[in-house]
PDB file of C-alpha atoms in Angstrom:
ATOM      1  CA  MET L 267      12.276   7.725  50.172  1.00 74.00           C
ATOM      2  CA  PRO L 268      13.547   9.503  47.075  1.00 84.00           C
ATOM      3  CA  THR L 269      17.154   9.020  46.038  1.00 86.00           C
ATOM      4  CA  LEU L 270      17.934  12.558  47.105  1.00 88.00           C
ATOM      5  CA  TYR L 271      18.097  11.717  50.766  1.00 89.00           C
ATOM      6  CA  TYR L 272      20.409   8.688  50.291  1.00 92.00           C
ATOM      7  CA  LEU L 273      22.700  11.098  48.205  1.00 92.00           C
ATOM      8  CA  TYR L 274      22.738  13.648  51.111  1.00 92.00           C
ATOM      9  CA  LEU L 275      23.612  10.852  53.605  1.00 94.00           C
ATOM     10  CA  SER L 276      26.327   9.748  51.217  1.00 95.00           C
ATOM     11  CA  PHE L 277      27.783  13.417  51.036  1.00 94.00           C
ATOM     12  CA  ALA L 278      27.686  13.646  54.771  1.00 94.00           C
ATOM     13  CA  LEU L 279      29.603  10.462  55.231  1.00 95.00           C
ATOM     14  CA  PHE L 280      32.104  11.493  52.600  1.00 94.00           C
ATOM     15  CA  PHE L 281      32.612  14.775  54.228  1.00 94.00           C
ATOM     16  CA  ILE L 282      33.187  13.146  57.671  1.00 94.00           C
ATOM     17  CA  GLY L 283      35.607  10.724  56.162  1.00 94.00           C
ATOM     18  CA  THR L 284      37.500  13.521  54.413  1.00 94.00           C
ATOM     19  CA  ALA L 285      37.612  15.566  57.564  1.00 93.00           C
ATOM     20  CA  GLY L 286      39.035  12.504  59.343  1.00 92.00           C
ATOM     21  CA  VAL L 287      41.727  11.955  56.770  1.00 92.00           C
ATOM     22  CA  LEU L 288      42.812  15.590  56.987  1.00 90.00           C
ATOM     23  CA  LEU L 289      42.491  16.307  60.698  1.00 88.00           C
ATOM     24  CA  ARG L 290      43.648  13.061  62.444  1.00 86.00           C
ATOM     25  CA  ARG L 291      47.266  12.107  62.717  1.00 83.00           C
ATOM     26  CA  ASN L 292      46.779   8.721  63.967  1.00 86.00           C
ATOM     27  CA  ALA L 293      47.342   6.414  60.857  1.00 88.00           C
ATOM     28  CA  LEU L 294      44.855   3.896  62.146  1.00 89.00           C
ATOM     29  CA  ILE L 295      42.054   6.462  62.308  1.00 91.00           C
ATOM     30  CA  VAL L 296      43.000   7.832  58.947  1.00 92.00           C
ATOM     31  CA  LEU L 297      42.559   4.289  57.436  1.00 93.00           C
ATOM     32  CA  MET L 298      39.167   4.095  59.083  1.00 93.00           C
ATOM     33  CA  ALA L 299      38.161   7.450  57.659  1.00 94.00           C
ATOM     34  CA  ILE L 300      39.259   6.157  54.256  1.00 95.00           C
ATOM     35  CA  GLU L 301      36.840   3.182  54.838  1.00 94.00           C
ATOM     36  CA  LEU L 302      34.115   5.724  55.598  1.00 95.00           C
ATOM     37  CA  GLN L 303      34.720   7.630  52.254  1.00 95.00           C
ATOM     38  CA  LEU L 304      34.557   4.141  50.323  1.00 95.00           C
ATOM     39  CA  ASN L 305      31.280   3.412  52.053  1.00 95.00           C
ATOM     40  CA  ALA L 306      29.898   6.862  50.998  1.00 95.00           C
ATOM     41  CA  GLY L 307      30.761   5.999  47.448  1.00 95.00           C
ATOM     42  CA  ASN L 308      29.099   2.567  47.797  1.00 95.00           C
ATOM     43  CA  LEU L 309      25.838   4.159  49.225  1.00 95.00           C
ATOM     44  CA  ALA L 310      25.685   6.557  46.242  1.00 94.00           C
ATOM     45  CA  LEU L 311      26.225   3.618  43.832  1.00 94.00           C
ATOM     46  CA  LEU L 312      23.441   1.600  45.470  1.00 94.00           C
ATOM     47  CA  ALA L 313      21.070   4.645  45.655  1.00 92.00           C
ATOM     48  CA  PHE L 314      21.501   5.311  41.908  1.00 91.00           C
ATOM     49  CA  SER L 315      21.254   1.572  41.105  1.00 91.00           C
ATOM     50  CA  ARG L 316      17.878   1.326  43.019  1.00 89.00           C
ATOM     51  CA  SER L 317      16.740   4.549  41.233  1.00 88.00           C
ATOM     52  CA  LEU L 318      17.573   3.331  37.800  1.00 87.00           C
ATOM     53  CA  GLY L 319      16.569  -0.222  38.559  1.00 86.00           C
ATOM     54  CA  ASP L 320      19.949  -1.404  37.226  1.00 87.00           C
ATOM     55  CA  LEU L 321      21.938  -4.014  39.063  1.00 89.00           C
ATOM     56  CA  LYS L 322      25.277  -2.877  37.742  1.00 90.00           C
ATOM     57  CA  GLY L 323      25.672  -0.611  40.705  1.00 91.00           C
ATOM     58  CA  HIS L 324      25.409  -3.513  42.935  1.00 92.00           C
ATOM     59  CA  VAL L 325      28.209  -5.211  41.059  1.00 93.00           C
ATOM     60  CA  PHE L 326      30.385  -2.190  41.329  1.00 94.00           C
ATOM     61  CA  ALA L 327      29.609  -1.928  45.090  1.00 94.00           C
ATOM     62  CA  PHE L 328      30.722  -5.523  45.445  1.00 93.00           C
ATOM     63  CA  PHE L 329      33.989  -4.720  43.729  1.00 94.00           C
ATOM     64  CA  VAL L 330      34.532  -1.656  45.998  1.00 94.00           C
ATOM     65  CA  ILE L 331      34.019  -3.832  49.106  1.00 94.00           C
ATOM     66  CA  ALA L 332      36.675  -6.349  47.691  1.00 93.00           C
ATOM     67  CA  LEU L 333      38.924  -3.325  47.052  1.00 93.00           C
ATOM     68  CA  ALA L 334      38.501  -2.004  50.616  1.00 93.00           C
ATOM     69  CA  ALA L 335      39.357  -5.390  51.944  1.00 92.00           C
ATOM     70  CA  ALA L 336      42.640  -5.453  49.946  1.00 93.00           C
ATOM     71  CA  GLU L 337      43.342  -1.825  50.883  1.00 93.00           C
ATOM     72  CA  ALA L 338      42.820  -2.473  54.551  1.00 92.00           C
ATOM     73  CA  ALA L 339      45.064  -5.557  54.505  1.00 91.00           C
ATOM     74  CA  VAL L 340      47.924  -3.625  52.721  1.00 92.00           C
ATOM     75  CA  GLY L 341      47.457  -0.480  54.612  1.00 91.00           C
ATOM     76  CA  LEU L 342      47.418  -2.153  58.081  1.00 91.00           C
ATOM     77  CA  ALA L 343      50.454  -4.240  56.964  1.00 91.00           C
ATOM     78  CA  ILE L 344      52.374  -0.982  56.099  1.00 88.00           C
ATOM     79  CA  LEU L 345      51.290   0.374  59.517  1.00 88.00           C
ATOM     80  CA  VAL L 346      52.695  -2.554  61.362  1.00 87.00           C
ATOM     81  CA  GLY L 347      55.974  -2.188  59.337  1.00 85.00           C
ATOM     82  CA  MET L 348      56.062   1.419  60.061  1.00 84.00           C
ATOM     83  CA  TYR L 349      55.597   0.889  63.801  1.00 85.00           C
ATOM     84  CA  ARG L 350      58.406  -1.789  63.757  1.00 83.00           C
ATOM     85  CA  THR L 351      60.933   0.579  62.229  1.00 81.00           C
ATOM     86  CA  ARG L 352      59.956   3.903  63.902  1.00 79.00           C
ATOM     87  CA  GLN L 353      57.853   3.027  66.920  1.00 79.00           C
ATOM     88  CA  THR L 354      55.186   5.500  65.919  1.00 79.00           C
ATOM     89  CA  ILE L 355      52.105   5.711  63.817  1.00 80.00           C
ATOM     90  CA  ASN L 356      51.777   9.469  63.932  1.00 81.00           C
ATOM     91  CA  LEU L 357      51.654  10.585  60.393  1.00 81.00           C
ATOM     92  CA  ASP L 358      53.404  13.939  61.087  1.00 77.00           C
ATOM     93  CA  GLU L 359      56.483  12.011  62.222  1.00 78.00           C
ATOM     94  CA  VAL L 360      56.321   9.623  59.272  1.00 77.00           C
ATOM     95  CA  ALA L 361      56.605  11.983  56.261  1.00 72.00           C
ATOM     96  CA  THR L 362      58.558   9.597  54.012  1.00 68.00           C
ATOM     97  CA  MET L 363      58.336   5.854  53.620  1.00 59.00           C
ATOM     98  CA  LYS L 364      62.128   5.623  53.511  1.00 60.00           C
ATOM     99  CA  ARG L 365      63.647   3.977  56.617  1.00 54.00           C
TER     100      ARG L 365
ATOM    101  CA  MET Q   8       6.319  -9.291  49.656  1.00 39.00           C
ATOM    102  CA  HIS Q   9       5.008  -6.747  47.200  1.00 41.00           C
ATOM    103  CA  GLN Q  10       2.145  -5.992  49.416  1.00 40.00           C
ATOM    104  CA  LEU Q  11       4.398  -5.410  52.391  1.00 41.00           C
ATOM    105  CA  HIS Q  12       6.741  -3.222  50.502  1.00 42.00           C
ATOM    106  CA  THR Q  13       3.970  -0.871  49.270  1.00 42.00           C
ATOM    107  CA  GLN Q  14       2.631  -0.685  52.829  1.00 40.00           C
ATOM    108  CA  THR Q  15       5.957   0.433  54.286  1.00 44.00           C
ATOM    109  CA  VAL Q  16       6.528   3.146  51.870  1.00 54.00           C
ATOM    110  CA  GLY Q  17       5.548   6.360  53.632  1.00 74.00           C
ATOM    111  CA  LEU Q  18       5.930   7.417  57.200  1.00 82.00           C
ATOM    112  CA  PRO Q  19       7.426   4.245  58.651  1.00 84.00           C
ATOM    113  CA  ALA Q  20      10.043   4.055  55.927  1.00 84.00           C
ATOM    114  CA  THR Q  21      10.936   7.790  56.539  1.00 88.00           C
ATOM    115  CA  ILE Q  22      11.314   7.077  60.201  1.00 91.00           C
ATOM    116  CA  THR Q  23      13.393   4.046  59.652  1.00 91.00           C
ATOM    117  CA  PHE Q  24      15.659   6.037  57.231  1.00 91.00           C
ATOM    118  CA  ALA Q  25      16.011   8.916  59.625  1.00 93.00           C
ATOM    119  CA  ILE Q  26      17.068   6.550  62.540  1.00 94.00           C
ATOM    120  CA  LEU Q  27      19.529   4.605  60.349  1.00 94.00           C
ATOM    121  CA  ALA Q  28      20.937   7.811  58.700  1.00 94.00           C
ATOM    122  CA  GLY Q  29      21.335   9.441  62.212  1.00 95.00           C
ATOM    123  CA  LEU Q  30      23.160   6.368  63.541  1.00 95.00           C
ATOM    124  CA  THR Q  31      25.385   6.281  60.541  1.00 95.00           C
ATOM    125  CA  VAL Q  32      26.357   9.930  60.813  1.00 95.00           C
ATOM    126  CA  ILE Q  33      26.796   9.721  64.597  1.00 95.00           C
ATOM    127  CA  GLY Q  34      28.880   6.598  64.374  1.00 95.00           C
ATOM    128  CA  ALA Q  35      31.021   8.198  61.652  1.00 95.00           C
ATOM    129  CA  LEU Q  36      31.591  11.325  63.821  1.00 94.00           C
ATOM    130  CA  PHE Q  37      32.510   9.149  66.833  1.00 93.00           C
ATOM    131  CA  THR Q  38      34.988   7.335  64.628  1.00 92.00           C
ATOM    132  CA  ILE Q  39      37.004  10.328  63.700  1.00 91.00           C
ATOM    133  CA  THR Q  40      36.729  12.230  67.088  1.00 90.00           C
ATOM    134  CA  ARG Q  41      37.547   9.561  69.684  1.00 87.00           C
ATOM    135  CA  ARG Q  42      41.054   9.377  70.948  1.00 83.00           C
ATOM    136  CA  ASN Q  43      40.957   5.712  71.883  1.00 85.00           C
ATOM    137  CA  PRO Q  44      41.416   3.685  68.579  1.00 87.00           C
ATOM    138  CA  VAL Q  45      39.381   0.690  70.029  1.00 89.00           C
ATOM    139  CA  VAL Q  46      36.388   3.037  70.624  1.00 91.00           C
ATOM    140  CA  ALA Q  47      36.795   4.374  67.007  1.00 91.00           C
ATOM    141  CA  VAL Q  48      36.761   0.855  65.676  1.00 93.00           C
ATOM    142  CA  ILE Q  49      33.630  -0.093  67.629  1.00 93.00           C
ATOM    143  CA  SER Q  50      31.843   2.917  66.518  1.00 94.00           C
ATOM    144  CA  LEU Q  51      32.900   2.196  62.958  1.00 94.00           C
ATOM    145  CA  VAL Q  52      31.248  -1.293  63.332  1.00 94.00           C
ATOM    146  CA  GLY Q  53      28.143   0.464  64.523  1.00 94.00           C
ATOM    147  CA  THR Q  54      28.273   2.741  61.425  1.00 95.00           C
ATOM    148  CA  PHE Q  55      28.618  -0.229  59.215  1.00 95.00           C
ATOM    149  CA  PHE Q  56      25.625  -2.010  60.698  1.00 94.00           C
ATOM    150  CA  ALA Q  57      23.522   1.087  60.389  1.00 95.00           C
ATOM    151  CA  LEU Q  58      24.722   1.373  56.691  1.00 95.00           C
ATOM    152  CA  ALA Q  59      23.828  -2.117  56.129  1.00 94.00           C
ATOM    153  CA  GLY Q  60      20.271  -1.201  57.150  1.00 94.00           C
ATOM    154  CA  VAL Q  61      20.308   1.638  54.717  1.00 94.00           C
ATOM    155  CA  TYR Q  62      21.436  -0.761  51.917  1.00 93.00           C
ATOM    156  CA  ALA Q  63      18.647  -3.187  52.833  1.00 92.00           C
ATOM    157  CA  SER Q  64      16.090  -0.242  52.556  1.00 90.00           C
ATOM    158  CA  LEU Q  65      17.529   0.204  49.040  1.00 90.00           C
ATOM    159  CA  SER Q  66      16.636  -3.391  48.194  1.00 89.00           C
ATOM    160  CA  ALA Q  67      20.372  -4.263  48.170  1.00 90.00           C
ATOM    161  CA  HIS Q  68      19.979  -7.351  50.270  1.00 90.00           C
ATOM    162  CA  PHE Q  69      23.094  -9.073  49.069  1.00 92.00           C
ATOM    163  CA  LEU Q  70      25.240  -6.062  49.597  1.00 93.00           C
ATOM    164  CA  ALA Q  71      23.743  -5.508  53.103  1.00 93.00           C
ATOM    165  CA  ILE Q  72      24.796  -9.021  54.119  1.00 93.00           C
ATOM    166  CA  LEU Q  73      28.188  -8.473  52.422  1.00 92.00           C
ATOM    167  CA  GLN Q  74      28.650  -5.269  54.245  1.00 92.00           C
ATOM    168  CA  ILE Q  75      28.103  -6.973  57.739  1.00 93.00           C
ATOM    169  CA  LEU Q  76      30.249 -10.015  56.793  1.00 93.00           C
ATOM    170  CA  VAL Q  77      33.191  -8.324  55.083  1.00 91.00           C
ATOM    171  CA  TYR Q  78      33.202  -4.956  56.765  1.00 89.00           C
ATOM    172  CA  ALA Q  79      31.915  -5.354  60.293  1.00 87.00           C
ATOM    173  CA  GLY Q  80      33.291  -8.930  60.315  1.00 88.00           C
ATOM    174  CA  ALA Q  81      36.494  -9.396  58.498  1.00 90.00           C
ATOM    175  CA  ILE Q  82      37.917  -5.879  58.048  1.00 91.00           C
ATOM    176  CA  MET Q  83      37.135  -4.535  61.505  1.00 91.00           C
ATOM    177  CA  VAL Q  84      38.646  -7.649  63.115  1.00 91.00           C
ATOM    178  CA  LEU Q  85      41.695  -6.950  61.254  1.00 90.00           C
ATOM    179  CA  PHE Q  86      41.650  -3.389  62.523  1.00 91.00           C
ATOM    180  CA  ILE Q  87      41.172  -4.642  66.126  1.00 90.00           C
ATOM    181  CA  PHE Q  88      44.220  -6.875  65.668  1.00 89.00           C
ATOM    182  CA  VAL Q  89      46.335  -3.995  64.577  1.00 89.00           C
ATOM    183  CA  VAL Q  90      45.068  -1.826  67.392  1.00 87.00           C
ATOM    184  CA  MET Q  91      46.042  -4.445  69.788  1.00 86.00           C
ATOM    185  CA  ILE Q  92      49.564  -4.789  68.277  1.00 82.00           C
ATOM    186  CA  LEU Q  93      50.030  -0.948  68.241  1.00 81.00           C
ATOM    187  CA  ASN Q  94      48.454  -0.194  71.440  1.00 69.00           C
ATOM    188  CA  ARG Q  95      49.227   3.499  71.706  1.00 65.00           C
ATOM    189  CA  ASP Q  96      46.825   6.244  72.340  1.00 59.00           C
ATOM    190  CA  GLU Q  97      47.228   9.555  70.681  1.00 55.00           C
ATOM    191  CA  ILE Q  98      48.390  12.295  73.072  1.00 54.00           C
ATOM    192  CA  THR Q  99      46.326  14.935  71.508  1.00 54.00           C
ATOM    193  CA  ARG Q 100      43.047  14.175  69.563  1.00 55.00           C
ATOM    194  CA  VAL Q 101      43.820  16.714  66.882  1.00 59.00           C
ATOM    195  CA  ALA Q 102      47.394  18.023  66.830  1.00 61.00           C
ATOM    196  CA  ALA Q 103      47.750  21.749  67.067  1.00 66.00           C
ATOM    197  CA  ARG Q 104      50.698  21.882  64.517  1.00 69.00           C
ATOM    198  CA  GLY Q 105      49.647  22.750  61.002  1.00 74.00           C
ATOM    199  CA  MET Q 106      46.141  23.294  62.248  1.00 79.00           C
ATOM    200  CA  VAL Q 107      45.366  26.217  59.863  1.00 84.00           C
ATOM    201  CA  ARG Q 108      46.574  24.304  56.916  1.00 83.00           C
ATOM    202  CA  ARG Q 109      44.469  21.194  57.714  1.00 85.00           C
ATOM    203  CA  GLY Q 110      41.456  23.393  58.649  1.00 87.00           C
ATOM    204  CA  LEU Q 111      41.674  25.002  55.238  1.00 90.00           C
ATOM    205  CA  GLY Q 112      41.667  21.445  53.773  1.00 88.00           C
ATOM    206  CA  VAL Q 113      38.594  20.592  55.556  1.00 90.00           C
ATOM    207  CA  VAL Q 114      36.932  23.849  54.491  1.00 92.00           C
ATOM    208  CA  ALA Q 115      37.774  23.030  50.869  1.00 92.00           C
ATOM    209  CA  ALA Q 116      36.421  19.547  51.138  1.00 91.00           C
ATOM    210  CA  GLY Q 117      33.339  21.014  52.744  1.00 92.00           C
ATOM    211  CA  TYR Q 118      32.980  23.347  49.958  1.00 93.00           C
ATOM    212  CA  VAL Q 119      33.213  20.566  47.308  1.00 91.00           C
ATOM    213  CA  VAL Q 120      30.640  18.559  49.153  1.00 91.00           C
ATOM    214  CA  TRP Q 121      28.384  21.590  49.500  1.00 92.00           C
ATOM    215  CA  LEU Q 122      28.691  22.202  45.750  1.00 92.00           C
ATOM    216  CA  LEU Q 123      27.695  18.537  45.049  1.00 89.00           C
ATOM    217  CA  ALA Q 124      24.716  18.802  47.464  1.00 89.00           C
ATOM    218  CA  SER Q 125      23.517  22.024  45.846  1.00 90.00           C
ATOM    219  CA  VAL Q 126      23.719  20.531  42.429  1.00 89.00           C
ATOM    220  CA  VAL Q 127      21.682  17.500  43.701  1.00 86.00           C
ATOM    221  CA  ALA Q 128      19.337  19.862  45.358  1.00 86.00           C
ATOM    222  CA  ASN Q 129      18.822  21.844  42.184  1.00 86.00           C
ATOM    223  CA  SER Q 130      17.946  18.816  40.227  1.00 82.00           C
ATOM    224  CA  SER Q 131      15.742  17.380  42.945  1.00 79.00           C
ATOM    225  CA  ALA Q 132      12.640  17.821  40.735  1.00 79.00           C
ATOM    226  CA  THR Q 133      13.874  15.229  38.285  1.00 80.00           C
ATOM    227  CA  PRO Q 134      12.340  11.810  38.638  1.00 76.00           C
ATOM    228  CA  LEU Q 135      15.763  10.195  38.883  1.00 77.00           C
ATOM    229  CA  LEU Q 136      16.523  12.037  42.186  1.00 79.00           C
ATOM    230  CA  GLY Q 137      13.295  13.449  43.785  1.00 76.00           C
ATOM    231  CA  GLY Q 138      10.636  11.061  42.375  1.00 73.00           C
ATOM    232  CA  PRO Q 139       9.289   8.285  44.344  1.00 73.00           C
ATOM    233  CA  LEU Q 140      11.279   4.939  43.768  1.00 73.00           C
ATOM    234  CA  SER Q 141       9.497   2.607  41.520  1.00 74.00           C
ATOM    235  CA  GLU Q 142       8.848  -0.886  42.776  1.00 76.00           C
ATOM    236  CA  PRO Q 143      11.875  -3.075  42.014  1.00 77.00           C
ATOM    237  CA  GLY Q 144      11.516  -6.529  40.460  1.00 77.00           C
ATOM    238  CA  ALA Q 145      11.156  -9.305  42.979  1.00 78.00           C
ATOM    239  CA  ASP Q 146      14.735 -10.484  42.354  1.00 82.00           C
ATOM    240  CA  PHE Q 147      16.317  -7.068  42.510  1.00 86.00           C
ATOM    241  CA  GLY Q 148      19.430  -7.104  44.614  1.00 83.00           C
ATOM    242  CA  THR Q 149      19.208 -10.894  45.672  1.00 87.00           C
ATOM    243  CA  VAL Q 150      22.204 -13.102  45.642  1.00 90.00           C
ATOM    244  CA  ALA Q 151      20.941 -14.856  42.569  1.00 90.00           C
ATOM    245  CA  SER Q 152      20.539 -11.765  40.370  1.00 90.00           C
ATOM    246  CA  VAL Q 153      23.684 -10.107  41.524  1.00 90.00           C
ATOM    247  CA  GLY Q 154      25.614 -13.309  41.128  1.00 90.00           C
ATOM    248  CA  ALA Q 155      24.194 -13.822  37.582  1.00 91.00           C
ATOM    249  CA  SER Q 156      25.406 -10.334  36.628  1.00 90.00           C
ATOM    250  CA  LEU Q 157      28.755 -11.035  38.286  1.00 90.00           C
ATOM    251  CA  PHE Q 158      29.357 -14.292  36.428  1.00 92.00           C
ATOM    252  CA  THR Q 159      28.190 -13.139  33.106  1.00 92.00           C
ATOM    253  CA  ASP Q 160      28.732  -9.470  32.223  1.00 90.00           C
ATOM    254  CA  PHE Q 161      31.554  -8.881  34.881  1.00 92.00           C
ATOM    255  CA  MET Q 162      33.372 -12.295  34.641  1.00 93.00           C
ATOM    256  CA  PHE Q 163      36.795 -10.770  33.758  1.00 93.00           C
ATOM    257  CA  PRO Q 164      36.660  -7.964  36.489  1.00 93.00           C
ATOM    258  CA  PHE Q 165      35.529 -10.640  38.944  1.00 93.00           C
ATOM    259  CA  GLU Q 166      38.631 -12.720  38.246  1.00 93.00           C
ATOM    260  CA  ALA Q 167      40.655  -9.595  38.336  1.00 94.00           C
ATOM    261  CA  VAL Q 168      39.415  -8.838  41.891  1.00 94.00           C
ATOM    262  CA  SER Q 169      40.491 -12.389  42.876  1.00 93.00           C
ATOM    263  CA  LEU Q 170      43.967 -11.585  41.599  1.00 95.00           C
ATOM    264  CA  LEU Q 171      43.925  -8.342  43.435  1.00 94.00           C
ATOM    265  CA  LEU Q 172      43.134 -10.065  46.672  1.00 93.00           C
ATOM    266  CA  LEU Q 173      46.010 -12.469  46.150  1.00 94.00           C
ATOM    267  CA  VAL Q 174      48.369  -9.646  45.416  1.00 93.00           C
ATOM    268  CA  ALA Q 175      47.006  -7.842  48.643  1.00 93.00           C
ATOM    269  CA  VAL Q 176      47.643 -11.012  50.693  1.00 91.00           C
ATOM    270  CA  VAL Q 177      51.267 -11.430  49.359  1.00 92.00           C
ATOM    271  CA  GLY Q 178      51.926  -7.694  49.585  1.00 91.00           C
ATOM    272  CA  GLY Q 179      50.742  -7.592  53.127  1.00 89.00           C
ATOM    273  CA  LEU Q 180      53.068 -10.444  54.158  1.00 88.00           C
ATOM    274  CA  VAL Q 181      55.987  -8.868  52.462  1.00 87.00           C
ATOM    275  CA  VAL Q 182      55.529  -5.337  53.811  1.00 84.00           C
ATOM    276  CA  SER Q 183      54.759  -6.300  57.358  1.00 79.00           C
ATOM    277  CA  ARG Q 184      57.622  -8.800  57.703  1.00 78.00           C
ATOM    278  CA  SER Q 185      60.263  -8.056  60.280  1.00 73.00           C
ATOM    279  CA  GLU Q 186      63.758  -7.665  59.012  1.00 74.00           C
ATOM    280  CA  LYS Q 187      65.231  -9.167  62.309  1.00 75.00           C
ATOM    281  CA  GLN Q 188      62.982 -12.156  62.339  1.00 75.00           C
ATOM    282  CA  GLU Q 189      63.814 -12.754  58.614  1.00 76.00           C
ATOM    283  CA  ASP Q 190      67.566 -12.632  59.458  1.00 82.00           C
ATOM    284  CA  ASP Q 191      67.100 -14.835  62.455  1.00 84.00           C
ATOM    285  CA  ALA Q 192      65.184 -17.423  60.286  1.00 82.00           C
ATOM    286  CA  GLU Q 193      67.797 -17.331  57.527  1.00 84.00           C
ATOM    287  CA  GLU Q 194      70.620 -17.713  60.218  1.00 88.00           C
ATOM    288  CA  THR Q 195      68.740 -20.865  61.819  1.00 89.00           C
ATOM    289  CA  ALA Q 196      68.331 -22.318  58.419  1.00 88.00           C
ATOM    290  CA  ARG Q 197      71.934 -21.853  57.441  1.00 89.00           C
ATOM    291  CA  ARG Q 198      73.084 -23.404  60.709  1.00 90.00           C
ATOM    292  CA  ARG Q 199      70.788 -26.292  60.345  1.00 89.00           C
ATOM    293  CA  ALA Q 200      72.165 -27.016  56.876  1.00 88.00           C
ATOM    294  CA  GLN Q 201      75.710 -26.707  58.091  1.00 88.00           C
ATOM    295  CA  VAL Q 202      74.916 -29.209  61.000  1.00 87.00           C
ATOM    296  CA  ALA Q 203      73.235 -31.600  58.380  1.00 83.00           C
ATOM    297  CA  THR Q 204      76.393 -31.588  56.225  1.00 81.00           C
ATOM    298  CA  GLU Q 205      78.769 -31.992  59.159  1.00 78.00           C
ATOM    299  CA  ILE Q 206      77.174 -35.084  60.725  1.00 72.00           C
ATOM    300  CA  ARG Q 207      77.498 -38.067  58.644  1.00 60.00           C
ATOM    301  CA  PRO Q 208      74.309 -40.075  58.117  1.00 59.00           C
ATOM    302  CA  GLU Q 209      75.947 -43.240  59.419  1.00 57.00           C
ATOM    303  CA  SER Q 210      76.490 -41.929  62.912  1.00 54.00           C
ATOM    304  CA  MET Q 211      72.754 -41.301  63.095  1.00 55.00           C
ATOM    305  CA  VAL Q 212      71.687 -44.933  62.511  1.00 54.00           C
ATOM    306  CA  GLY Q 213      72.000 -46.363  65.983  1.00 52.00           C
ATOM    307  CA  GLY Q 214      70.991 -43.718  68.378  1.00 49.00           C
ATOM    308  CA  PRO Q 215      67.485 -42.541  67.741  1.00 51.00           C
ATOM    309  CA  THR Q 216      65.990 -45.968  66.997  1.00 51.00           C
ATOM    310  CA  ASP Q 217      67.435 -47.504  70.148  1.00 51.00           C
ATOM    311  CA  ALA Q 218      66.219 -44.501  72.195  1.00 49.00           C
ATOM    312  CA  THR Q 219      62.747 -45.031  70.869  1.00 50.00           C
ATOM    313  CA  ALA Q 220      62.859 -48.720  71.637  1.00 49.00           C
ATOM    314  CA  ASN Q 221      64.053 -48.102  75.222  1.00 51.00           C
ATOM    315  CA  HIS Q 222      61.365 -45.474  75.605  1.00 52.00           C
ATOM    316  CA  GLU Q 223      58.679 -47.881  74.473  1.00 50.00           C
ATOM    317  CA  ALA Q 224      60.079 -50.614  76.602  1.00 51.00           C
ATOM    318  CA  ALA Q 225      59.775 -48.359  79.595  1.00 53.00           C
ATOM    319  CA  HIS Q 226      56.134 -47.665  78.852  1.00 55.00           C
ATOM    320  CA  HIS Q 227      55.233 -51.427  78.782  1.00 53.00           C
TER     321      HIS Q 227
END
C-alpha cells in the first residue's frame, strides 16, 4: 500500500473528529472526537515514518499517546467538576469556566 | 519474516487495508453520531482496535500494542467511568440552535481537509507518497528499536513526558475535587484535633487496654 492511502484515511479521521467537535454538544463526545483527531495525526506520523524508513515518527506518536492520556485525564476531571457545579455537560450551557 | 512480508504485499494487503480503514471510518462515524455515550465509547474502542491493525500494517508493532493498551485499555476505561458518573443522555443528538454557524464550521473544516487531500493527490506520483513502500529493516518499529531511540536521542522529551503525566494526575485531582467534601474533611480534621487537645492523655490510660483484655478473656 502506498503512503497515499494511509494519508487519505488520516484525513478522513481528522475530518470526522473535527465535525464531532463542532457539531456535538455533549462534552464527553467532544473529548472523544478530540481523541479521533489525535489518532489521525498519529496515523499520518506513522505513515510518513514507514515511508521514510525513519523511526522518529514512532517516537513522536508515542509522545502523542502519552499526551492524549494526560489530556483525557484532565479533560474528564474538568467534566466531573463541571457536572458537580452545574449539573450539566452540555457545552452550550457552559460557556464560561467561571462558577 | 522477510519472505512472508513480500508475499502479502499485493491484493491481500489491499483487502486488509480496505477492511481496517472501513472499520476505522465506520467506528469514527458511529462515535460522533450516537446519542448514547456508552455506545459512542464502545465504537471508539472498535475504531482504536482497527487503527491498531492499520499501525501494524505500517510495521509499527510497538505503537499498535501501545494503541490497544493505552487507548483501548486505559483511556477508554476512564471514559466509561465518567460516563457512569454522569449518566445523562443528550436530549437531541445535534442541537438545532446555532446549527448554521456550526454547519459553516464543518464546511470550512471539510474544505481544509479537501485542500490537504488534493495537495497529496497532486503529488501522488512522488516516490514518498505514491511509490511502493520499501522493505523495512527487520527491527523497524519493534520495542527494542523504538526504545533505543527513545532513551538516546529523545531522553529529555521522554523525561518531560513523565513530568507531564505527573502534572496531569495532580491536575485531575485538584480540578475534580468536590468543594463540599473538602470542607467536610477539613471540618472533621478540625474537630478531631479539638477533641484530641481537650481530652487529657492520662484519662485514656485505663480504658482501652482493660477493654481489650476483657474482650480477649471473653474469647478464651
